[in-house]
Structure formats: C-alpha cells, structure tokens
GROMACS .gro file of N, CA and C in nm:
model
  426
    1MET      N    1  -0.887   2.170  -1.342
    1MET     CA    2  -0.794   2.068  -1.373
    1MET      C    3  -0.862   1.937  -1.335
    2GLY      N    4  -0.864   1.836  -1.421
    2GLY     CA    5  -0.925   1.709  -1.386
    2GLY      C    6  -0.817   1.609  -1.348
    3PHE      N    7  -0.855   1.512  -1.268
    3PHE     CA    8  -0.762   1.403  -1.235
    3PHE      C    9  -0.837   1.280  -1.212
    4TYR      N   10  -0.769   1.169  -1.221
    4TYR     CA   11  -0.830   1.037  -1.198
    4TYR      C   12  -0.794   0.992  -1.059
    5LYS      N   13  -0.886   0.918  -0.995
    5LYS     CA   14  -0.861   0.856  -0.870
    5LYS      C   15  -0.829   0.705  -0.898
    6PHE      N   16  -0.755   0.647  -0.808
    6PHE     CA   17  -0.731   0.504  -0.816
    6PHE      C   18  -0.804   0.438  -0.699
    7LEU      N   19  -0.841   0.320  -0.720
    7LEU     CA   20  -0.896   0.241  -0.609
    7LEU      C   21  -0.807   0.122  -0.594
    8LEU      N   22  -0.770   0.100  -0.475
    8LEU     CA   23  -0.685  -0.017  -0.448
    8LEU      C   24  -0.763  -0.103  -0.347
    9ALA      N   25  -0.793  -0.225  -0.382
    9ALA     CA   26  -0.859  -0.312  -0.290
    9ALA      C   27  -0.763  -0.419  -0.250
   10VAL      N   28  -0.751  -0.441  -0.121
   10VAL     CA   29  -0.662  -0.548  -0.075
   10VAL      C   30  -0.741  -0.633   0.020
   11CYS      N   31  -0.737  -0.764  -0.002
   11CYS     CA   32  -0.812  -0.858   0.083
   11CYS      C   33  -0.712  -0.949   0.153
   12PHE      N   34  -0.732  -0.968   0.280
   12PHE     CA   35  -0.649  -1.057   0.358
   12PHE      C   36  -0.719  -1.194   0.370
   13LEU      N   37  -0.636  -1.291   0.398
   13LEU     CA   38  -0.683  -1.430   0.398
   13LEU      C   39  -0.726  -1.466   0.253
   14GLY      N   40  -0.650  -1.406   0.164
   14GLY     CA   41  -0.669  -1.423   0.024
   14GLY      C   42  -0.684  -1.285  -0.034
   15LEU      N   43  -0.575  -1.229  -0.090
   15LEU     CA   44  -0.575  -1.100  -0.155
   15LEU      C   45  -0.535  -1.115  -0.300
   16THR      N   46  -0.566  -1.013  -0.381
   16THR     CA   47  -0.531  -1.021  -0.520
   16THR      C   48  -0.475  -0.893  -0.572
   17THR      N   49  -0.406  -0.903  -0.685
   17THR     CA   50  -0.355  -0.783  -0.749
   17THR      C   51  -0.363  -0.793  -0.899
   18TYR      N   52  -0.405  -0.685  -0.962
   18TYR     CA   53  -0.406  -0.674  -1.105
   18TYR      C   54  -0.337  -0.542  -1.132
   19VAL      N   55  -0.213  -0.550  -1.180
   19VAL     CA   56  -0.136  -0.428  -1.196
   19VAL      C   57  -0.062  -0.428  -1.325
   20SER      N   58  -0.023  -0.311  -1.370
   20SER     CA   59   0.053  -0.302  -1.493
   20SER      C   60   0.187  -0.233  -1.476
   21LEU      N   61   0.205  -0.162  -1.364
   21LEU     CA   62   0.330  -0.093  -1.342
   21LEU      C   63   0.424  -0.174  -1.251
   22ALA      N   64   0.554  -0.166  -1.279
   22ALA     CA   65   0.649  -0.245  -1.202
   22ALA      C   66   0.640  -0.220  -1.054
   23GLN      N   67   0.621  -0.094  -1.010
   23GLN     CA   68   0.615  -0.062  -0.869
   23GLN      C   69   0.484  -0.103  -0.804
   24ASN      N   70   0.398  -0.166  -0.882
   24ASN     CA   71   0.266  -0.209  -0.832
   24ASN      C   72   0.246  -0.357  -0.857
   25SER      N   73   0.351  -0.432  -0.865
   25SER     CA   74   0.336  -0.577  -0.893
   25SER      C   75   0.289  -0.650  -0.764
   26HIS      N   76   0.244  -0.770  -0.779
   26HIS     CA   77   0.203  -0.847  -0.662
   26HIS      C   78   0.323  -0.865  -0.567
   27ARG      N   79   0.444  -0.867  -0.618
   27ARG     CA   80   0.562  -0.880  -0.531
   27ARG      C   81   0.577  -0.757  -0.444
   28ASP      N   82   0.546  -0.640  -0.499
   28ASP     CA   83   0.554  -0.516  -0.418
   28ASP      C   84   0.453  -0.513  -0.307
   29PHE      N   85   0.328  -0.550  -0.338
   29PHE     CA   86   0.227  -0.558  -0.234
   29PHE      C   87   0.267  -0.658  -0.127
   30LEU      N   88   0.312  -0.773  -0.169
   30LEU     CA   89   0.349  -0.881  -0.076
   30LEU      C   90   0.469  -0.842   0.013
   31ALA      N   91   0.571  -0.784  -0.054
   31ALA     CA   92   0.691  -0.746   0.021
   31ALA      C   93   0.659  -0.637   0.125
   32ALA      N   94   0.577  -0.541   0.089
   32ALA     CA   95   0.543  -0.437   0.186
   32ALA      C   96   0.465  -0.492   0.306
   33HIS      N   97   0.370  -0.582   0.276
   33HIS     CA   98   0.296  -0.646   0.388
   33HIS      C   99   0.392  -0.726   0.475
   34ASN      N  100   0.475  -0.808   0.414
   34ASN     CA  101   0.563  -0.894   0.487
   34ASN      C  102   0.668  -0.818   0.567
   35ALA      N  103   0.710  -0.703   0.519
   35ALA     CA  104   0.804  -0.625   0.594
   35ALA      C  105   0.739  -0.573   0.722
   36ALA      N  106   0.618  -0.527   0.715
   36ALA     CA  107   0.549  -0.479   0.834
   36ALA      C  108   0.524  -0.590   0.930
   37ARG      N  109   0.492  -0.711   0.879
   37ARG     CA  110   0.471  -0.827   0.964
   37ARG      C  111   0.597  -0.869   1.035
   38ALA      N  112   0.707  -0.868   0.964
   38ALA     CA  113   0.837  -0.910   1.023
   38ALA      C  114   0.875  -0.815   1.141
   39LYS      N  115   0.838  -0.686   1.131
   39LYS     CA  116   0.873  -0.592   1.238
   39LYS      C  117   0.805  -0.624   1.367
   40VAL      N  118   0.693  -0.695   1.359
   40VAL     CA  119   0.623  -0.732   1.485
   40VAL      C  120   0.627  -0.882   1.512
   41GLY      N  121   0.716  -0.951   1.443
   41GLY     CA  122   0.735  -1.095   1.469
   41GLY      C  123   0.627  -1.187   1.416
   42VAL      N  124   0.558  -1.146   1.312
   42VAL     CA  125   0.455  -1.227   1.252
   42VAL      C  126   0.508  -1.287   1.119
   43GLY      N  127   0.479  -1.412   1.095
   43GLY     CA  128   0.526  -1.479   0.971
   43GLY      C  129   0.472  -1.416   0.846
   44PRO      N  130   0.535  -1.445   0.734
   44PRO     CA  131   0.497  -1.387   0.606
   44PRO      C  132   0.367  -1.447   0.547
   45MET      N  133   0.305  -1.372   0.460
   45MET     CA  134   0.193  -1.416   0.381
   45MET      C  135   0.245  -1.466   0.248
   46THR      N  136   0.158  -1.540   0.177
   46THR     CA  137   0.189  -1.583   0.043
   46THR      C  138   0.079  -1.528  -0.049
   47TRP      N  139   0.116  -1.516  -0.177
   47TRP     CA  140   0.023  -1.467  -0.274
   47TRP      C  141  -0.079  -1.577  -0.307
   48ASN      N  142  -0.203  -1.535  -0.330
   48ASN     CA  143  -0.309  -1.631  -0.357
   48ASN      C  144  -0.383  -1.587  -0.484
   49HIS      N  145  -0.382  -1.670  -0.584
   49HIS     CA  146  -0.444  -1.636  -0.714
   49HIS      C  147  -0.596  -1.626  -0.704
   50THR      N  148  -0.657  -1.709  -0.625
   50THR     CA  149  -0.805  -1.700  -0.610
   50THR      C  150  -0.844  -1.569  -0.549
   51LEU      N  151  -0.768  -1.520  -0.453
   51LEU     CA  152  -0.796  -1.392  -0.392
   51LEU      C  153  -0.769  -1.281  -0.491
   52GLN      N  154  -0.666  -1.298  -0.574
   52GLN     CA  155  -0.635  -1.199  -0.679
   52GLN      C  156  -0.754  -1.182  -0.770
   53VAL      N  157  -0.810  -1.289  -0.817
   53VAL     CA  158  -0.924  -1.284  -0.908
   53VAL      C  159  -1.045  -1.217  -0.838
   54TYR      N  160  -1.070  -1.256  -0.715
   54TYR     CA  161  -1.184  -1.201  -0.644
   54TYR      C  162  -1.169  -1.049  -0.629
   55THR      N  163  -1.049  -1.003  -0.590
   55THR     CA  164  -1.026  -0.862  -0.570
   55THR      C  165  -1.027  -0.784  -0.699
   56ARG      N  166  -0.970  -0.843  -0.803
   56ARG     CA  167  -0.968  -0.777  -0.933
   56ARG      C  168  -1.108  -0.754  -0.980
   57ASN      N  169  -1.196  -0.856  -0.968
   57ASN     CA  170  -1.332  -0.839  -1.008
   57ASN      C  171  -1.406  -0.734  -0.929
   58TYR      N  172  -1.378  -0.726  -0.798
   58TYR     CA  173  -1.444  -0.621  -0.717
   58TYR      C  174  -1.392  -0.483  -0.754
   59ALA      N  175  -1.261  -0.469  -0.776
   59ALA     CA  176  -1.206  -0.339  -0.812
   59ALA      C  177  -1.265  -0.292  -0.945
   60ARG      N  178  -1.288  -0.379  -1.033
   60ARG     CA  179  -1.347  -0.345  -1.168
   60ARG      C  180  -1.492  -0.299  -1.148
   61GLN      N  181  -1.564  -0.348  -1.051
   61GLN     CA  182  -1.701  -0.303  -1.022
   61GLN      C  183  -1.700  -0.160  -0.974
   62ARG      N  184  -1.594  -0.114  -0.914
   62ARG     CA  185  -1.588   0.021  -0.858
   62ARG      C  186  -1.531   0.123  -0.954
   63ILE      N  187  -1.493   0.084  -1.075
   63ILE     CA  188  -1.429   0.174  -1.171
   63ILE      C  189  -1.519   0.295  -1.205
   64GLU      N  190  -1.648   0.272  -1.224
   64GLU     CA  191  -1.737   0.383  -1.265
   64GLU      C  192  -1.761   0.487  -1.156
   65ASP      N  193  -1.775   0.443  -1.030
   65ASP     CA  194  -1.807   0.542  -0.926
   65ASP      C  195  -1.690   0.565  -0.825
   66CYS      N  196  -1.597   0.479  -0.820
   66CYS     CA  197  -1.479   0.490  -0.734
   66CYS      C  198  -1.516   0.505  -0.587
   67ASN      N  199  -1.634   0.455  -0.547
   67ASN     CA  200  -1.678   0.461  -0.412
   67ASN      C  201  -1.592   0.367  -0.326
   68MET      N  202  -1.549   0.420  -0.212
   68MET     CA  203  -1.469   0.337  -0.119
   68MET      C  204  -1.561   0.255  -0.032
   69GLU      N  205  -1.622   0.155  -0.090
   69GLU     CA  206  -1.715   0.066  -0.023
   69GLU      C  207  -1.656  -0.071  -0.016
   70HIS      N  208  -1.663  -0.132   0.101
   70HIS     CA  209  -1.612  -0.267   0.118
   70HIS      C  210  -1.700  -0.364   0.042
   71SER      N  211  -1.646  -0.470  -0.002
   71SER     CA  212  -1.718  -0.567  -0.082
   71SER      C  213  -1.820  -0.649  -0.004
   72MET      N  214  -1.804  -0.652   0.129
   72MET     CA  215  -1.887  -0.732   0.219
   72MET      C  216  -1.877  -0.878   0.184
   73GLY      N  217  -1.763  -0.915   0.124
   73GLY     CA  218  -1.741  -1.052   0.088
   73GLY      C  219  -1.682  -1.134   0.204
   74PRO      N  220  -1.636  -1.252   0.174
   74PRO     CA  221  -1.590  -1.348   0.275
   74PRO      C  222  -1.450  -1.319   0.327
   75TYR      N  223  -1.380  -1.217   0.275
   75TYR     CA  224  -1.243  -1.194   0.316
   75TYR      C  225  -1.233  -1.059   0.385
   76GLY      N  226  -1.129  -1.047   0.466
   76GLY     CA  227  -1.093  -0.921   0.521
   76GLY      C  228  -1.030  -0.833   0.411
   77GLU      N  229  -1.045  -0.705   0.420
   77GLU     CA  230  -0.991  -0.621   0.310
   77GLU      C  231  -0.957  -0.480   0.357
   78ASN      N  232  -0.863  -0.423   0.289
   78ASN     CA  233  -0.827  -0.282   0.308
   78ASN      C  234  -0.846  -0.215   0.174
   79LEU      N  235  -0.890  -0.090   0.175
   79LEU     CA  236  -0.904  -0.009   0.059
   79LEU      C  237  -0.820   0.113   0.069
   80ALA      N  238  -0.763   0.156  -0.041
   80ALA     CA  239  -0.693   0.283  -0.042
   80ALA      C  240  -0.728   0.360  -0.167
   81GLU      N  241  -0.724   0.490  -0.161
   81GLU     CA  242  -0.759   0.576  -0.274
   81GLU      C  243  -0.649   0.684  -0.285
   82GLY      N  244  -0.614   0.713  -0.408
   82GLY     CA  245  -0.514   0.818  -0.429
   82GLY      C  246  -0.511   0.859  -0.573
   83HIS      N  247  -0.412   0.938  -0.605
   83HIS     CA  248  -0.396   0.987  -0.743
   83HIS      C  249  -0.307   0.894  -0.819
   84GLU      N  250  -0.277   0.926  -0.942
   84GLU     CA  251  -0.204   0.838  -1.032
   84GLU      C  252  -0.067   0.795  -0.977
   85THR      N  253  -0.012   0.868  -0.885
   85THR     CA  254   0.121   0.831  -0.835
   85THR      C  255   0.114   0.735  -0.713
   86LEU      N  256  -0.004   0.698  -0.669
   86LEU     CA  257  -0.021   0.605  -0.560
   86LEU      C  258   0.032   0.468  -0.598
   87THR      N  259   0.127   0.418  -0.524
   87THR     CA  260   0.186   0.284  -0.553
   87THR      C  261   0.137   0.183  -0.452
   88ALA      N  262   0.171   0.057  -0.476
   88ALA     CA  263   0.139  -0.050  -0.385
   88ALA      C  264   0.202  -0.022  -0.246
   89VAL      N  265   0.328   0.018  -0.243
   89VAL     CA  266   0.396   0.048  -0.122
   89VAL      C  267   0.329   0.164  -0.049
   90ASP      N  268   0.289   0.267  -0.125
   90ASP     CA  269   0.219   0.382  -0.065
   90ASP      C  270   0.092   0.337   0.011
   91SER      N  271   0.018   0.248  -0.052
   91SER     CA  272  -0.105   0.200   0.009
   91SER      C  273  -0.077   0.125   0.138
   92VAL      N  274   0.017   0.035   0.137
   92VAL     CA  275   0.049  -0.042   0.255
   92VAL      C  276   0.108   0.052   0.362
   93THR      N  277   0.186   0.150   0.320
   93THR     CA  278   0.238   0.248   0.414
   93THR      C  279   0.130   0.322   0.487
   94MET      N  280   0.021   0.358   0.416
   94MET     CA  281  -0.090   0.426   0.476
   94MET      C  282  -0.154   0.338   0.587
   95TRP      N  283  -0.177   0.210   0.553
   95TRP     CA  284  -0.237   0.124   0.651
   95TRP      C  285  -0.148   0.099   0.772
   96VAL      N  286  -0.022   0.077   0.745
   96VAL     CA  287   0.074   0.054   0.855
   96VAL      C  288   0.091   0.181   0.936
   97GLY      N  289   0.070   0.299   0.877
   97GLY     CA  290   0.076   0.421   0.947
   97GLY      C  291  -0.019   0.435   1.064
   98GLU      N  292  -0.117   0.349   1.070
   98GLU     CA  293  -0.214   0.347   1.183
   98GLU      C  294  -0.159   0.279   1.306
   99LYS      N  295  -0.037   0.220   1.299
   99LYS     CA  296   0.022   0.145   1.408
   99LYS      C  297   0.020   0.223   1.540
  100PRO      N  298   0.049   0.355   1.545
  100PRO     CA  299   0.048   0.424   1.670
  100PRO      C  300  -0.088   0.425   1.740
  101ASN      N  301  -0.193   0.396   1.663
  101ASN     CA  302  -0.329   0.397   1.721
  101ASN      C  303  -0.368   0.260   1.777
  102TYR      N  304  -0.278   0.162   1.768
  102TYR     CA  305  -0.308   0.028   1.814
  102TYR      C  306  -0.236   0.003   1.944
  103ASP      N  307  -0.312  -0.044   2.047
  103ASP     CA  308  -0.254  -0.080   2.175
  103ASP      C  309  -0.246  -0.235   2.183
  104TYR      N  310  -0.126  -0.284   2.187
  104TYR     CA  311  -0.105  -0.430   2.188
  104TYR      C  312  -0.158  -0.491   2.315
  105ASN      N  313  -0.146  -0.422   2.428
  105ASN     CA  314  -0.191  -0.482   2.558
  105ASN      C  315  -0.342  -0.505   2.559
  106SER      N  316  -0.416  -0.409   2.511
  106SER     CA  317  -0.563  -0.426   2.515
  106SER      C  318  -0.619  -0.480   2.385
  107ASN      N  319  -0.534  -0.488   2.276
  107ASN     CA  320  -0.577  -0.534   2.147
  107ASN      C  321  -0.690  -0.449   2.093
  108LYS      N  322  -0.676  -0.318   2.115
  108LYS     CA  323  -0.778  -0.221   2.071
  108LYS      C  324  -0.718  -0.098   2.007
  109CYS      N  325  -0.801  -0.029   1.931
  109CYS     CA  326  -0.759   0.101   1.877
  109CYS      C  327  -0.769   0.206   1.984
  110VAL      N  328  -0.671   0.291   1.995
  110VAL     CA  329  -0.673   0.402   2.089
  110VAL      C  330  -0.630   0.529   2.016
  111GLY      N  331  -0.710   0.629   2.022
  111GLY     CA  332  -0.673   0.757   1.963
  111GLY      C  333  -0.690   0.766   1.811
  112GLY      N  334  -0.759   0.673   1.752
  112GLY     CA  335  -0.781   0.681   1.609
  112GLY      C  336  -0.796   0.544   1.545
  113GLU      N  337  -0.807   0.545   1.415
  113GLU     CA  338  -0.826   0.424   1.331
  113GLU      C  339  -0.703   0.337   1.338
  114CYS      N  340  -0.725   0.204   1.353
  114CYS     CA  341  -0.613   0.109   1.346
  114CYS      C  342  -0.649  -0.020   1.281
  115LEU      N  343  -0.771  -0.036   1.236
  115LEU     CA  344  -0.814  -0.164   1.181
  115LEU      C  345  -0.746  -0.202   1.048
  116HIS      N  346  -0.703  -0.109   0.971
  116HIS     CA  347  -0.629  -0.140   0.848
  116HIS      C  348  -0.494  -0.199   0.888
  117TYR      N  349  -0.432  -0.136   0.988
  117TYR     CA  350  -0.304  -0.190   1.040
  117TYR      C  351  -0.317  -0.331   1.090
  118THR      N  352  -0.422  -0.354   1.172
  118THR     CA  353  -0.440  -0.489   1.224
  118THR      C  354  -0.463  -0.591   1.115
  119GLN      N  355  -0.528  -0.555   1.007
  119GLN     CA  356  -0.543  -0.646   0.897
  119GLN      C  357  -0.407  -0.688   0.839
  120VAL      N  358  -0.317  -0.590   0.829
  120VAL     CA  359  -0.186  -0.616   0.772
  120VAL      C  360  -0.107  -0.718   0.855
  121VAL      N  361  -0.116  -0.697   0.989
  121VAL     CA  362  -0.025  -0.778   1.078
  121VAL      C  363  -0.098  -0.894   1.149
  122TRP      N  364  -0.226  -0.913   1.123
  122TRP     CA  365  -0.301  -1.016   1.186
  122TRP      C  366  -0.233  -1.154   1.158
  123ARG      N  367  -0.201  -1.224   1.263
  123ARG     CA  368  -0.134  -1.353   1.255
  123ARG      C  369  -0.206  -1.456   1.166
  124ASP      N  370  -0.338  -1.453   1.169
  124ASP     CA  371  -0.418  -1.550   1.094
  124ASP      C  372  -0.431  -1.514   0.947
  125SER      N  373  -0.384  -1.394   0.906
  125SER     CA  374  -0.384  -1.358   0.764
  125SER      C  375  -0.261  -1.425   0.701
  126VAL      N  376  -0.284  -1.520   0.614
  126VAL     CA  377  -0.173  -1.597   0.561
  126VAL      C  378  -0.164  -1.587   0.410
  127HIS      N  379  -0.270  -1.542   0.347
  127HIS     CA  380  -0.275  -1.533   0.199
  127HIS      C  381  -0.309  -1.385   0.164
  128LEU      N  382  -0.256  -1.343   0.051
  128LEU     CA  383  -0.280  -1.204   0.011
  128LEU      C  384  -0.316  -1.197  -0.136
  129GLY      N  385  -0.401  -1.107  -0.170
  129GLY     CA  386  -0.435  -1.077  -0.309
  129GLY      C  387  -0.477  -0.930  -0.316
  130CYS      N  388  -0.435  -0.859  -0.415
  130CYS     CA  389  -0.462  -0.714  -0.427
  130CYS      C  390  -0.504  -0.679  -0.568
  131ALA      N  391  -0.578  -0.572  -0.585
  131ALA     CA  392  -0.614  -0.524  -0.719
  131ALA      C  393  -0.605  -0.374  -0.717
  132ARG      N  394  -0.575  -0.321  -0.833
  132ARG     CA  395  -0.562  -0.178  -0.849
  132ARG      C  396  -0.639  -0.144  -0.979
  133ALA      N  397  -0.721  -0.042  -0.971
  133ALA     CA  398  -0.804  -0.005  -1.089
  133ALA      C  399  -0.807   0.148  -1.098
  134LYS      N  400  -0.798   0.195  -1.221
  134LYS     CA  401  -0.809   0.339  -1.249
  134LYS      C  402  -0.954   0.373  -1.265
  135CYS      N  403  -1.003   0.461  -1.178
  135CYS     CA  404  -1.144   0.499  -1.182
  135CYS      C  405  -1.172   0.594  -1.300
  136ARG      N  406  -1.299   0.599  -1.345
  136ARG     CA  407  -1.339   0.682  -1.455
  136ARG      C  408  -1.410   0.807  -1.406
  137VAL      N  409  -1.380   0.849  -1.285
  137VAL     CA  410  -1.446   0.967  -1.229
  137VAL      C  411  -1.353   1.086  -1.247
  138ASP      N  412  -1.407   1.190  -1.307
  138ASP     CA  413  -1.330   1.315  -1.325
  138ASP      C  414  -1.378   1.413  -1.215
  139ILE      N  415  -1.286   1.478  -1.156
  139ILE     CA  416  -1.316   1.586  -1.057
  139ILE      C  417  -1.249   1.711  -1.108
  140CYS      N  418  -1.325   1.819  -1.114
  140CYS     CA  419  -1.271   1.945  -1.165
  140CYS      C  420  -1.252   2.044  -1.045
  141ASP      N  421  -1.139   2.109  -1.046
  141ASP     CA  422  -1.112   2.220  -0.955
  141ASP      C  423  -1.132   2.349  -1.033
  142LEU      N  424  -1.213   2.441  -0.982
  142LEU     CA  425  -1.240   2.567  -1.052
  142LEU      C  426  -1.180   2.680  -0.973
   0.00000   0.00000   0.00000
C-alpha cells in the first residue's frame, strides 16, 4: 500500500503558510500557536506574508525527497511530517506536546526534546508563516 507524506515547515519570527484545506489555513496555524502562547502568558503572533513566501518556497524544494532538513535560513523553524490527515493543528499540537520536557526554571530541555515547543512560545517570536506541501515520495508496505 502506498501513501504520501506531507512536509510542514513553520518558521518563527516570520512564518508562512500555503494551504488549500480549510483546517490548514493560516488562521488555523496562527490560532493554534497563539492558544499555546496564551497558556503561558506570552502575547500573540501575527501572520507575516514575507515569511509565508519564504516557507512556501522552501517546502516546495522538499517535495521530491520529503527530507526533514532545516532550511538553515535566517528564521527559526519547526518541521512536521505526517500522512494526508495531518492538519495545521496536529502539527502545532506535536510541537506543544514537548512542553513536559521543558524546565522553566533552568530554561533547558529535561528528559527529551523541547526545542520545537520553545519556538512556539518564545516571547521574541512575533511573526508567523507556515507552508504545507504534499511530497511525491511513495513508500510501499509489503
């Protein structure tokens, strides 16, 4: 059985989104980020078109291989990968799910990965742009 993978690239301090499904609109990405930020007393981010374009262009570069490689660009970013049912909210939920691994007192990860979470709630992240692309990689289960 073959399936497609999705690549979701999210950049902070300027993120972008290119989506076609209602549950994956830029408003969905933004609302999910801002809900997580509100829970820890951090102000909301706003959508940034420049970041949207940057992230969309990078996501398109990954369509052929679907490699989860960071762009090494000037912005902070989170990447998520999933199947066709992965939504904007699912992606943000994955990143925010790292919260138990973050220790506020030491400002460090403890017991696992937390850097995606810290990107979401970082006080200095004020702009957001996200992109979503359907990869052309087929994987077969035999």
